[in-house]
Coordinates of C-alpha atoms and ligand atoms in Angstrom, one line a residue:
X1 CA 113.0 70.3 82.4
X2 CA 113.8 73.0 84.9
X3 CA 111.1 73.9 87.4
X4 CA 110.5 77.5 88.5
X5 CA 112.0 76.6 91.9
X6 CA 115.2 75.2 90.4
X7 CA 115.6 78.3 88.2
X8 CA 115.3 80.5 91.2
X9 CA 118.0 78.5 93.0
X10 CA 120.3 78.8 90.0
X11 CA 120.1 82.6 90.0
X12 CA 120.1 83.0 93.8
X13 CA 123.5 84.4 94.8
X14 CA 125.8 81.9 96.5
X15 CA 126.7 83.5 99.8
X16 CA 129.6 82.5 102.0
X17 CA 130.2 85.6 104.0
X18 CA 128.0 88.6 104.7
X19 CA 129.2 92.2 105.2
X20 CA 127.1 95.4 105.7
X21 CA 127.5 98.8 107.3
X22 CA 125.6 101.9 108.4
X23 CA 126.8 105.5 108.8
X24 CA 126.6 106.7 112.4
X25 CA 124.4 109.6 111.6
X26 CA 122.4 109.3 114.8
X27 CA 119.0 107.8 115.4
X28 CA 118.0 104.6 113.6
X29 CA 114.6 104.5 112.0
X30 CA 112.1 102.0 110.8
X31 CA 113.5 102.4 107.2
X32 CA 116.9 101.1 108.4
X33 CA 115.1 98.4 110.4
X34 CA 112.9 97.1 107.5
X35 CA 115.4 97.7 104.7
X36 CA 118.5 96.3 106.4
X37 CA 118.7 95.6 110.1
X38 CA 115.9 93.1 110.2
X39 CA 117.6 91.1 107.5
X40 CA 120.9 91.3 109.3
X41 CA 119.3 89.8 112.4
X42 CA 118.0 86.8 110.3
X43 CA 121.3 86.3 108.4
X44 CA 123.4 86.1 111.5
X45 CA 122.0 82.6 112.0
X46 CA 122.7 81.6 108.3
X47 CA 126.1 82.9 107.5
X48 CA 129.3 84.3 109.1
X49 CA 128.3 88.0 109.3
X50 CA 130.3 91.2 109.8
X51 CA 128.5 94.5 110.5
X52 CA 130.4 97.8 110.6
X53 CA 129.6 101.3 111.9
X54 CA 131.2 103.2 109.0
X55 CA 132.6 106.3 110.7
X56 CA 135.0 107.1 107.9
X57 CA 132.1 107.4 105.5
X58 CA 130.4 109.8 107.9
X59 CA 133.3 112.2 107.7
X60 CA 132.1 113.3 104.2
X61 CA 129.0 115.0 105.8
X62 CA 129.0 118.0 108.0
X63 CA 129.3 116.9 111.6
X64 CA 130.6 117.9 115.0
X65 CA 133.7 115.9 116.1
X66 CA 132.6 116.2 119.7
X67 CA 129.5 114.2 118.9
X68 CA 131.0 111.4 116.9
X69 CA 131.8 109.0 119.8
X70 CA 128.2 109.4 121.1
X71 CA 126.7 108.7 117.7
X72 CA 128.8 105.5 117.3
X73 CA 127.7 104.3 120.7
X74 CA 124.1 105.2 119.9
X75 CA 124.3 103.1 116.7
X76 CA 125.8 100.1 118.4
X77 CA 123.1 100.3 121.1
X78 CA 120.4 100.4 118.5
X79 CA 121.8 97.4 116.7
X80 CA 122.1 95.3 119.8
X81 CA 118.6 96.3 120.9
X82 CA 117.3 95.3 117.5
X83 CA 118.7 91.8 117.9
X84 CA 122.2 91.9 116.5
X85 CA 124.0 89.4 118.7
X86 CA 127.8 89.6 119.1
X87 CA 127.8 85.9 119.9
X88 CA 126.5 85.1 116.4
X89 CA 128.2 87.8 114.3
X90 CA 131.0 90.4 114.4
X91 CA 130.3 94.1 115.1
X92 CA 133.0 96.8 114.8
X93 CA 133.9 100.4 114.0
X94 CA 135.4 100.9 110.5
X95 CA 138.1 103.3 111.4
X96 CA 139.6 100.8 114.0
X97 CA 140.9 98.8 111.0
X98 CA 143.1 101.0 108.9
X99 CA 143.3 98.4 106.1
X100 CA 139.8 99.6 104.8
X101 CA 141.3 103.0 103.9
X102 CA 144.4 101.3 102.5
X103 CA 142.5 99.0 100.2
X104 CA 140.3 102.0 99.2
X105 CA 143.4 103.8 97.9
X106 CA 144.4 100.7 95.9
X107 CA 140.9 100.4 94.5
X108 CA 141.0 104.1 93.4
X109 CA 143.7 103.1 91.0
X110 CA 141.3 100.7 89.2
X111 CA 137.9 102.4 89.7
X112 CA 136.5 104.0 86.6
X113 CA 135.9 107.7 87.0
X114 CA 133.0 107.8 84.6
X115 CA 131.2 105.2 86.7
X116 CA 131.6 107.3 89.8
X117 CA 130.1 110.3 88.0
X118 CA 126.9 108.4 87.5
X119 CA 126.3 107.6 91.2
X120 CA 122.9 109.0 92.2
X121 CA 123.8 109.2 95.9
X122 CA 126.7 111.5 95.1
X123 CA 124.4 113.7 93.0
X124 CA 121.8 113.8 95.7
X125 CA 124.3 114.6 98.5
X126 CA 126.1 117.2 96.4
X127 CA 122.7 118.9 96.0
X128 CA 121.9 118.6 99.7
X129 CA 125.2 120.1 100.9
X130 CA 126.3 122.5 98.1
X131 CA 128.6 124.3 100.5
X132 CA 130.6 121.1 101.1
X133 CA 131.0 119.0 98.0
X134 CA 134.2 117.3 99.1
X135 CA 136.2 114.7 97.1
X136 CA 135.3 112.1 99.8
X137 CA 131.6 112.3 98.8
X138 CA 132.7 111.5 95.3
X139 CA 135.0 108.6 96.1
X140 CA 132.7 107.3 98.9
X141 CA 131.7 104.2 96.9
X142 CA 135.4 103.2 96.5
X143 CA 135.7 103.0 100.3
X144 CA 132.4 101.0 100.4
X145 CA 133.9 98.5 97.9
X146 CA 137.0 98.2 100.1
X147 CA 134.8 97.6 103.2
X148 CA 133.2 94.6 101.5
X149 CA 136.3 93.2 99.7
X150 CA 138.7 93.4 102.6
X151 CA 136.8 90.5 104.2
X152 CA 136.1 88.9 100.8
X153 CA 132.4 89.1 101.6
X154 CA 130.0 88.1 98.8
X155 CA 126.5 88.9 100.3
X156 CA 125.6 92.5 101.2
X157 CA 122.2 93.1 102.8
X158 CA 121.2 96.7 102.1
X159 CA 118.2 98.8 101.1
X160 CA 117.5 99.7 97.5
X161 CA 119.4 103.0 97.6
X162 CA 122.7 101.1 98.0
X163 CA 122.3 98.7 95.1
X164 CA 124.1 101.0 92.7
X165 CA 127.1 101.0 95.1
X166 CA 127.1 97.2 95.2
X167 CA 127.1 97.1 91.4
X168 CA 130.0 99.5 91.4
X169 CA 131.8 97.2 93.9
X170 CA 131.4 94.3 91.5
X171 CA 132.9 96.4 88.7
X172 CA 135.9 97.4 90.9
X173 CA 136.7 93.9 92.0
X174 CA 136.3 92.6 88.5
X175 CA 138.8 95.1 87.3
X176 CA 141.2 94.3 90.1
X177 CA 140.9 90.6 89.5
X178 CA 141.4 91.0 85.7
X179 CA 144.5 93.1 86.1
X180 CA 146.2 91.5 89.2
X181 CA 144.7 88.0 89.4
X182 CA 141.6 86.4 91.0
X183 CA 141.6 87.8 94.5
X184 CA 138.1 89.0 95.5
X185 CA 134.6 87.5 95.0
X186 CA 131.9 89.7 93.2
X187 CA 129.4 90.5 95.9
X188 CA 125.6 90.5 95.5
X189 CA 123.2 92.9 97.1
X190 CA 120.7 91.0 99.3
X191 CA 117.4 93.0 99.3
X192 CA 114.7 92.8 101.9
X193 CA 111.0 92.9 100.8
X194 CA 110.9 96.4 102.2
X195 CA 114.0 97.7 100.3
X196 CA 112.5 101.2 100.0
X197 CA 110.4 102.5 102.9
X198 CA 108.8 105.8 102.2
X199 CA 108.7 108.5 104.9
X200 CA 105.7 109.9 106.9
X201 CA 105.2 112.4 104.0
X202 CA 104.5 109.5 101.7
X203 CA 106.6 111.2 99.0
X204 CA 110.2 110.7 99.8
X205 CA 112.3 107.8 101.1
X206 CA 112.4 107.7 104.9
X207 CA 115.5 109.4 106.1
X208 CA 116.5 111.0 109.3
X209 CA 117.9 114.1 107.6
X210 CA 114.4 114.7 106.1
X211 CA 112.7 114.3 109.5
X212 CA 110.1 112.0 107.9
X213 CA 110.9 109.1 110.1
X214 CA 109.8 107.0 113.0
X215 CA 112.8 106.3 115.3
X216 CA 113.4 102.8 116.6
X217 CA 113.5 104.3 120.0
X218 CA 110.2 106.2 119.7
X219 CA 107.7 105.4 122.4
X220 CA 104.0 104.7 121.9
X221 CA 102.9 108.4 122.2
X222 CA 105.6 109.6 119.8
X223 CA 104.7 107.0 117.3
X224 CA 101.0 108.1 117.4
X225 CA 101.9 111.8 117.3
X226 CA 103.8 111.2 114.1
X227 CA 101.4 108.8 112.4
X228 CA 98.1 110.7 113.2
X229 CA 98.8 113.5 110.7
X230 CA 100.7 111.3 108.2
X231 CA 99.6 111.4 104.5
X232 CA 97.1 108.9 103.2
X233 CA 95.4 108.4 99.9
X234 CA 94.4 111.9 98.8
X235 CA 91.1 110.7 97.5
X236 CA 89.8 110.2 101.0
X237 CA 89.0 113.8 101.9
X238 CA 86.0 112.7 104.1
X239 CA 85.4 109.6 106.1
X240 CA 82.8 108.5 103.6
X241 CA 85.1 108.7 100.6
X242 CA 86.4 105.3 99.4
X243 CA 90.1 105.1 98.8
X244 CA 92.7 103.0 97.0
X245 CA 94.9 101.3 99.6
X246 CA 97.7 100.8 97.0
X247 CA 98.0 104.6 96.8
X248 CA 98.3 105.0 100.6
X249 CA 101.7 104.9 102.3
X250 CA 100.0 103.9 105.6
X251 CA 98.7 100.8 103.9
X252 CA 102.3 100.0 102.6
X253 CA 103.4 100.2 106.3
X254 CA 100.5 97.9 107.3
X255 CA 102.1 95.3 105.0
X256 CA 105.3 95.5 107.0
X257 CA 103.9 95.5 110.5
X258 CA 100.4 94.0 110.5
X259 CA 98.9 90.5 110.3
X260 CA 97.4 89.3 107.0
X261 CA 93.9 89.6 108.5
X262 CA 94.6 93.2 109.5
X263 CA 96.0 94.0 106.1
X264 CA 92.8 92.6 104.6
X265 CA 90.7 94.6 107.0
X266 CA 92.6 97.8 106.2
X267 CA 92.4 97.3 102.4
X268 CA 88.7 96.4 102.3
X269 CA 87.7 99.0 104.8
X270 CA 89.6 101.7 102.8
X271 CA 88.0 100.6 99.4
X272 CA 84.5 100.5 100.9
X273 CA 84.9 103.5 103.2
X274 CA 83.9 101.1 105.9
X275 CA 86.7 102.4 108.1
X276 CA 88.2 105.8 108.5
X277 CA 91.9 106.6 108.1
X278 CA 92.1 107.3 111.8
X279 CA 91.0 103.8 112.7
X280 CA 93.3 102.3 110.2
X281 CA 96.2 104.3 111.6
X282 CA 95.4 103.4 115.2
X283 CA 95.9 99.7 114.4
X284 CA 99.1 100.4 112.5
X285 CA 100.5 102.6 115.3
X286 CA 99.7 99.8 117.8
X287 CA 101.5 97.2 115.7
X288 CA 104.6 99.4 115.1
X289 CA 104.7 100.0 118.9
X290 CA 104.4 96.2 119.5
X291 CA 107.4 95.6 117.2
X292 CA 109.5 98.3 118.7
X293 CA 108.7 97.7 122.4
X294 CA 111.1 94.8 122.9
X295 CA 113.9 96.8 121.3
X296 CA 113.2 99.7 123.8
X297 CA 113.4 97.2 126.7
X298 CA 116.6 95.6 125.5
X299 CA 118.1 99.0 125.0
X300 CA 117.3 100.1 128.5
X301 CA 118.8 96.9 129.8
X302 CA 122.0 97.4 127.8
X303 CA 122.3 100.9 129.1
X304 CA 122.4 99.5 132.6
X305 CA 125.6 97.6 131.8
X306 CA 128.3 100.3 131.4
X307 CA 131.2 99.3 129.2
X308 CA 129.4 96.4 127.5
X309 CA 129.1 98.2 124.1
X310 CA 132.7 99.2 124.1
X311 CA 133.7 95.6 125.0
X312 CA 131.7 94.2 122.1
X313 CA 133.2 96.7 119.6
X314 CA 136.8 96.1 120.8
X315 CA 136.3 92.3 120.5
X316 CA 135.0 92.8 116.9
X317 CA 138.1 94.8 115.9
X318 CA 140.4 92.2 117.5
X319 CA 138.7 89.3 115.6
X320 CA 138.8 91.1 112.2
X321 CA 142.1 92.8 112.1
X322 CA 144.1 89.6 111.3
X323 CA 141.7 88.9 108.4
X324 CA 142.1 92.4 107.0
X325 CA 145.9 92.3 107.3
X326 CA 146.0 88.9 105.5
X327 CA 144.0 90.3 102.6
X328 CA 146.2 93.4 102.4
X329 CA 149.3 91.2 102.4
X330 CA 148.0 89.2 99.4
X331 CA 147.0 92.5 97.7
X332 CA 150.4 94.0 98.2
X333 CA 152.1 90.9 96.8
X334 CA 149.8 91.0 93.7
X335 CA 150.5 94.7 93.2
X336 CA 154.2 94.1 93.5
X337 CA 154.6 96.7 96.3
X338 CA 156.2 96.1 99.8
X339 CA 155.1 92.6 100.8
X340 CA 155.2 90.3 103.8
X341 CA 158.8 90.7 104.9
X342 CA 159.1 94.5 104.6
X343 CA 155.6 95.4 105.6
X344 CA 155.2 92.9 108.4
X345 CA 158.7 93.6 109.6
X346 CA 157.6 96.8 111.3
X347 CA 154.1 95.6 112.5
Ligands
TYM401 P1 123.1 104.2 105.4 O1 123.8 104.5 106.7 O2 122.6 105.4 104.6 O3 121.8 103.3 105.6 C1 121.9 102.1 106.3 C2 121.1 101.0 105.7 O4 119.7 101.3 105.8 C3 119.0 101.2 104.5 N1 118.0 102.3 104.4 C4 116.8 102.0 104.0 N2 116.2 100.9 103.5 C5 114.9 101.0 103.1 N3 114.1 102.2 103.2 C6 114.7 103.3 103.6 N4 114.0 104.4 103.7 C7 116.1 103.3 104.1 N5 116.9 104.2 104.6 C8 118.1 103.6 104.8 C9 120.2 101.5 103.5 O5 119.9 101.0 102.2 C10 121.3 100.8 104.2 O6 121.3 99.4 103.9 N6 126.8 103.5 102.1 C11 126.0 102.9 103.2 C12 126.9 102.4 104.3 C13 128.0 101.5 103.9 C14 127.9 100.1 103.5 C15 129.2 99.7 103.3 C16 126.8 99.3 103.3 C17 129.4 101.8 103.9 N7 130.1 100.7 103.6 C18 129.5 98.3 102.8 C19 127.0 98.0 102.8 C20 128.4 97.5 102.6 C21 125.0 103.9 103.7 O7 125.2 105.1 103.7 O8 124.0 103.3 104.4

């Protein structure tokens, strides 16, 4: 007989190498932290992990070229401050390894167009930037598939909004393998318990572009200034109105940042109107601040060591480039296009 535990183990994805990435779109927020980064920090002790600042993906959104280098540095600082440790994983900038773009082109020859048309992120972005619906926005998931496959990664820790892209990646590598021979593993999305963190408005997913976020670098005052007016259960118009914690986004956040006793205190106090929303938020704000404070300190320390971030990113590129080249050589051989002798000849 199979026990529940054994069944869970059977269906749990077997992971040998982890890859994930983030677009350098500026400030990191607690949605990125809870949905992805916090899991990355844990996984770096469990598997070989590769984390990429995906600047090529960011080209598909309007941006100022003069700001890109600063945004990349900002993201690297944020990751390191959050606990990503270059001694235990590899961190690099996507565009420093041209094989990502090369494999992306190869994948575009097997990627089904109809599948791309169904991508919700493409539809959302096309709606958000109607003046700039470029082809890169549409083929974006192909490059994401290449990011993962070029290192033959099979575990991809992401938030819920990326799951469709990982499923698409599975489809692309399956098609490649069927047509040209077994080359890539089918990756699985690794979801955190907070795979979809809602924003301060309680209505939409937390996102920097919507301005409904708490930044990882926000200080105590800023956190409180944002949380104090944040939406709670609409039933609680007055302090004396009982509420339903499950319908309150602030309670959802308590579950990510507060101890079990505090969660219990918040839920019971809300249901019985024993506490007001303000008291509930004060405890939440204090707990968020306590989680972010060590990150702010580490960040300040890193900023005092000029050149450190650049050094870490360069070491990441140097370590990964041979892996990416090796994969591309095998791919070229399988495709029957210029292989080891001719391609490596002019390296
Ligand atoms: P990006 O840069 O939009 O987001 C980075 C990561 O943060 C997660 N995330 C959230 N999780 C929970 N709640 C939220 N409110 C929230 N907001 C963001 C995202 O799910 C993501 O994990 N396409 C990717 C970048 C990428 C990539 C890859 C990821 C490019 N190549 C290869 C994995 C593997 C993206 O735009 O993430």
